[in-house]
Amino acid sequence: MSRVFDMPFSSVYPLYLAKVERKGRTKDELDAAVRWLTGFDDATLAAHAEGTSTFREFFDAATLNAHVDLVTGVVCGIRVENIDDPLMYRIRVLDKLVDELAKGRPLAKVLREPAPATVAKG
């Protein structure tokens, strides 16, 4: 696992981007998902995407979204919610968000936005 942990985020980000763009999604949508997960602003995300920080350093600098536990499902044959290692969990959550974008899931659902409240008619 340490091989993945010490991999530069900047070497994987273009692969994430290529994956979502092949499926008709945009860099803005990818960045929105990464910002949602990490709490980074545009400048911080760009610095990591172009810099030398490893996945370990990338997630050490992040403040995970309070709703990250809503990200569930299977990535690489493993249930995200069952991953014990905290760093691998974060990496796989990011992978899951990218997969959901690439599969065409609406951005609002990828970002786990609550459904709009309906007004009861009476």
PDB file of C-alpha atoms in Angstrom:
ATOM      1  CA  MET A   1       0.000   0.000   0.000  1.00  0.00           C
ATOM      2  CA  SER A   2       2.835   2.408   0.719  1.00  0.00           C
ATOM      3  CA  ARG A   3       3.600   2.474  -3.003  1.00  0.00           C
ATOM      4  CA  VAL A   4       0.190   4.074  -3.598  1.00  0.00           C
ATOM      5  CA  PHE A   5       0.534   6.356  -0.573  1.00  0.00           C
ATOM      6  CA  ASP A   6       3.828   7.747  -1.857  1.00  0.00           C
ATOM      7  CA  MET A   7       2.623   8.199  -5.432  1.00  0.00           C
ATOM      8  CA  PRO A   8       2.451  11.849  -6.483  1.00  0.00           C
ATOM      9  CA  PHE A   9      -1.132  13.099  -6.718  1.00  0.00           C
ATOM     10  CA  SER A  10      -0.051  15.023  -9.835  1.00  0.00           C
ATOM     11  CA  SER A  11       0.662  11.733 -11.622  1.00  0.00           C
ATOM     12  CA  VAL A  12      -2.861  10.398 -10.959  1.00  0.00           C
ATOM     13  CA  TYR A  13      -4.914  13.574 -11.416  1.00  0.00           C
ATOM     14  CA  PRO A  14      -4.471  13.585 -15.238  1.00  0.00           C
ATOM     15  CA  LEU A  15      -5.690   9.970 -15.295  1.00  0.00           C
ATOM     16  CA  TYR A  16      -8.798  10.945 -13.325  1.00  0.00           C
ATOM     17  CA  LEU A  17      -9.347  13.832 -15.737  1.00  0.00           C
ATOM     18  CA  ALA A  18      -8.912  11.651 -18.812  1.00  0.00           C
ATOM     19  CA  LYS A  19     -11.360   9.098 -17.391  1.00  0.00           C
ATOM     20  CA  VAL A  20     -14.131  11.614 -16.775  1.00  0.00           C
ATOM     21  CA  GLU A  21     -13.530  13.504 -20.036  1.00  0.00           C
ATOM     22  CA  ARG A  22     -13.764  10.252 -22.045  1.00  0.00           C
ATOM     23  CA  LYS A  23     -17.263   9.922 -20.629  1.00  0.00           C
ATOM     24  CA  GLY A  24     -18.287  13.482 -21.501  1.00  0.00           C
ATOM     25  CA  ARG A  25     -17.679  15.053 -18.097  1.00  0.00           C
ATOM     26  CA  THR A  26     -15.587  18.169 -17.454  1.00  0.00           C
ATOM     27  CA  LYS A  27     -12.552  19.227 -15.458  1.00  0.00           C
ATOM     28  CA  ASP A  28     -14.835  21.566 -13.504  1.00  0.00           C
ATOM     29  CA  GLU A  29     -16.985  18.617 -12.440  1.00  0.00           C
ATOM     30  CA  LEU A  30     -13.929  16.585 -11.426  1.00  0.00           C
ATOM     31  CA  ASP A  31     -12.547  19.533  -9.476  1.00  0.00           C
ATOM     32  CA  ALA A  32     -15.920  20.064  -7.767  1.00  0.00           C
ATOM     33  CA  ALA A  33     -15.866  16.457  -6.561  1.00  0.00           C
ATOM     34  CA  VAL A  34     -12.271  16.713  -5.317  1.00  0.00           C
ATOM     35  CA  ARG A  35     -12.990  20.040  -3.588  1.00  0.00           C
ATOM     36  CA  TRP A  36     -16.115  18.544  -1.961  1.00  0.00           C
ATOM     37  CA  LEU A  37     -14.078  15.661  -0.571  1.00  0.00           C
ATOM     38  CA  THR A  38     -10.988  17.597   0.520  1.00  0.00           C
ATOM     39  CA  GLY A  39     -12.196  21.080   1.382  1.00  0.00           C
ATOM     40  CA  PHE A  40      -9.517  22.543  -0.898  1.00  0.00           C
ATOM     41  CA  ASP A  41     -10.078  25.772  -2.781  1.00  0.00           C
ATOM     42  CA  ASP A  42      -9.214  26.045  -6.488  1.00  0.00           C
ATOM     43  CA  ALA A  43      -5.681  27.320  -5.880  1.00  0.00           C
ATOM     44  CA  THR A  44      -4.816  24.588  -3.375  1.00  0.00           C
ATOM     45  CA  LEU A  45      -6.211  21.871  -5.616  1.00  0.00           C
ATOM     46  CA  ALA A  46      -4.273  23.241  -8.599  1.00  0.00           C
ATOM     47  CA  ALA A  47      -1.071  23.337  -6.537  1.00  0.00           C
ATOM     48  CA  HIS A  48      -1.482  19.651  -5.639  1.00  0.00           C
ATOM     49  CA  ALA A  49      -2.481  18.691  -9.195  1.00  0.00           C
ATOM     50  CA  GLU A  50       0.640  20.372 -10.591  1.00  0.00           C
ATOM     51  CA  GLY A  51       3.019  19.805  -7.685  1.00  0.00           C
ATOM     52  CA  THR A  52       4.940  16.968  -6.112  1.00  0.00           C
ATOM     53  CA  SER A  53       2.780  16.135  -3.098  1.00  0.00           C
ATOM     54  CA  THR A  54       2.109  12.451  -2.542  1.00  0.00           C
ATOM     55  CA  PHE A  55      -1.330  11.032  -1.830  1.00  0.00           C
ATOM     56  CA  ARG A  56      -0.284  10.945   1.829  1.00  0.00           C
ATOM     57  CA  GLU A  57       0.613  14.657   1.793  1.00  0.00           C
ATOM     58  CA  PHE A  58      -2.459  15.499  -0.285  1.00  0.00           C
ATOM     59  CA  PHE A  59      -4.836  13.935   2.229  1.00  0.00           C
ATOM     60  CA  ASP A  60      -2.832  15.154   5.245  1.00  0.00           C
ATOM     61  CA  ALA A  61      -3.545  18.689   4.014  1.00  0.00           C
ATOM     62  CA  ALA A  62      -7.234  17.964   3.388  1.00  0.00           C
ATOM     63  CA  THR A  63     -10.203  18.452   5.669  1.00  0.00           C
ATOM     64  CA  LEU A  64     -12.579  15.663   4.717  1.00  0.00           C
ATOM     65  CA  ASN A  65     -16.181  16.566   4.072  1.00  0.00           C
ATOM     66  CA  ALA A  66     -18.448  15.816   7.027  1.00  0.00           C
ATOM     67  CA  HIS A  67     -20.647  13.705   4.740  1.00  0.00           C
ATOM     68  CA  VAL A  68     -17.871  11.465   3.407  1.00  0.00           C
ATOM     69  CA  ASP A  69     -19.503   8.495   5.138  1.00  0.00           C
ATOM     70  CA  LEU A  70     -22.334   8.762   2.582  1.00  0.00           C
ATOM     71  CA  VAL A  71     -19.906   7.550  -0.095  1.00  0.00           C
ATOM     72  CA  THR A  72     -20.418   3.809  -0.251  1.00  0.00           C
ATOM     73  CA  GLY A  73     -20.075   1.084  -2.819  1.00  0.00           C
ATOM     74  CA  VAL A  74     -17.439  -0.997  -4.521  1.00  0.00           C
ATOM     75  CA  VAL A  75     -14.153   0.219  -6.002  1.00  0.00           C
ATOM     76  CA  CYS A  76     -11.604  -2.255  -7.360  1.00  0.00           C
ATOM     77  CA  GLY A  77     -13.716  -5.070  -5.962  1.00  0.00           C
ATOM     78  CA  ILE A  78     -13.598  -3.731  -2.397  1.00  0.00           C
ATOM     79  CA  ARG A  79     -16.407  -2.068  -0.454  1.00  0.00           C
ATOM     80  CA  VAL A  80     -15.255   1.470   0.322  1.00  0.00           C
ATOM     81  CA  GLU A  81     -17.029   1.536   3.681  1.00  0.00           C
ATOM     82  CA  ASN A  82     -15.147  -1.605   4.819  1.00  0.00           C
ATOM     83  CA  ILE A  83     -11.618  -0.252   4.277  1.00  0.00           C
ATOM     84  CA  ASP A  84      -9.804  -0.042   7.609  1.00  0.00           C
ATOM     85  CA  ASP A  85      -6.705   1.969   6.689  1.00  0.00           C
ATOM     86  CA  PRO A  86      -7.661   5.681   6.932  1.00  0.00           C
ATOM     87  CA  LEU A  87      -5.477   6.818   4.026  1.00  0.00           C
ATOM     88  CA  MET A  88      -6.520   3.985   1.711  1.00  0.00           C
ATOM     89  CA  TYR A  89     -10.147   4.763   2.631  1.00  0.00           C
ATOM     90  CA  ARG A  90      -9.681   8.385   1.522  1.00  0.00           C
ATOM     91  CA  ILE A  91      -7.999   7.349  -1.718  1.00  0.00           C
ATOM     92  CA  ARG A  92     -10.764   4.867  -2.509  1.00  0.00           C
ATOM     93  CA  VAL A  93     -13.480   7.422  -1.720  1.00  0.00           C
ATOM     94  CA  LEU A  94     -11.845   9.722  -4.264  1.00  0.00           C
ATOM     95  CA  ASP A  95     -11.729   6.830  -6.743  1.00  0.00           C
ATOM     96  CA  LYS A  96     -15.426   6.179  -6.104  1.00  0.00           C
ATOM     97  CA  LEU A  97     -16.357   9.816  -6.747  1.00  0.00           C
ATOM     98  CA  VAL A  98     -14.397   9.751 -10.021  1.00  0.00           C
ATOM     99  CA  ASP A  99     -16.085   6.484 -11.025  1.00  0.00           C
ATOM    100  CA  GLU A 100     -19.516   7.933 -10.315  1.00  0.00           C
ATOM    101  CA  LEU A 101     -18.768  10.981 -12.467  1.00  0.00           C
ATOM    102  CA  ALA A 102     -17.485   8.782 -15.281  1.00  0.00           C
ATOM    103  CA  LYS A 103     -20.606   6.623 -15.114  1.00  0.00           C
ATOM    104  CA  GLY A 104     -22.802   9.670 -15.670  1.00  0.00           C
ATOM    105  CA  ARG A 105     -24.177  10.152 -12.182  1.00  0.00           C
ATOM    106  CA  PRO A 106     -25.458  13.725 -11.752  1.00  0.00           C
ATOM    107  CA  LEU A 107     -22.944  15.976  -9.995  1.00  0.00           C
ATOM    108  CA  ALA A 108     -25.437  16.816  -7.234  1.00  0.00           C
ATOM    109  CA  LYS A 109     -25.682  13.114  -6.371  1.00  0.00           C
ATOM    110  CA  VAL A 110     -21.905  12.633  -6.561  1.00  0.00           C
ATOM    111  CA  LEU A 111     -21.583  15.500  -4.074  1.00  0.00           C
ATOM    112  CA  ARG A 112     -24.245  13.925  -1.853  1.00  0.00           C
ATOM    113  CA  GLU A 113     -26.405  17.034  -1.927  1.00  0.00           C
ATOM    114  CA  PRO A 114     -29.710  16.559  -0.136  1.00  0.00           C
ATOM    115  CA  ALA A 115     -32.805  16.258  -2.278  1.00  0.00           C
ATOM    116  CA  PRO A 116     -34.821  19.467  -2.467  1.00  0.00           C
ATOM    117  CA  ALA A 117     -37.508  19.632   0.179  1.00  0.00           C
ATOM    118  CA  THR A 118     -40.997  19.163  -1.109  1.00  0.00           C
ATOM    119  CA  VAL A 119     -43.801  21.331   0.091  1.00  0.00           C
ATOM    120  CA  ALA A 120     -46.780  19.410   1.369  1.00  0.00           C
ATOM    121  CA  LYS A 121     -50.006  20.477  -0.203  1.00  0.00           C
ATOM    122  CA  GLY A 122     -52.851  20.606   2.174  1.00  0.00           C
TER     123      GLY A 122
END
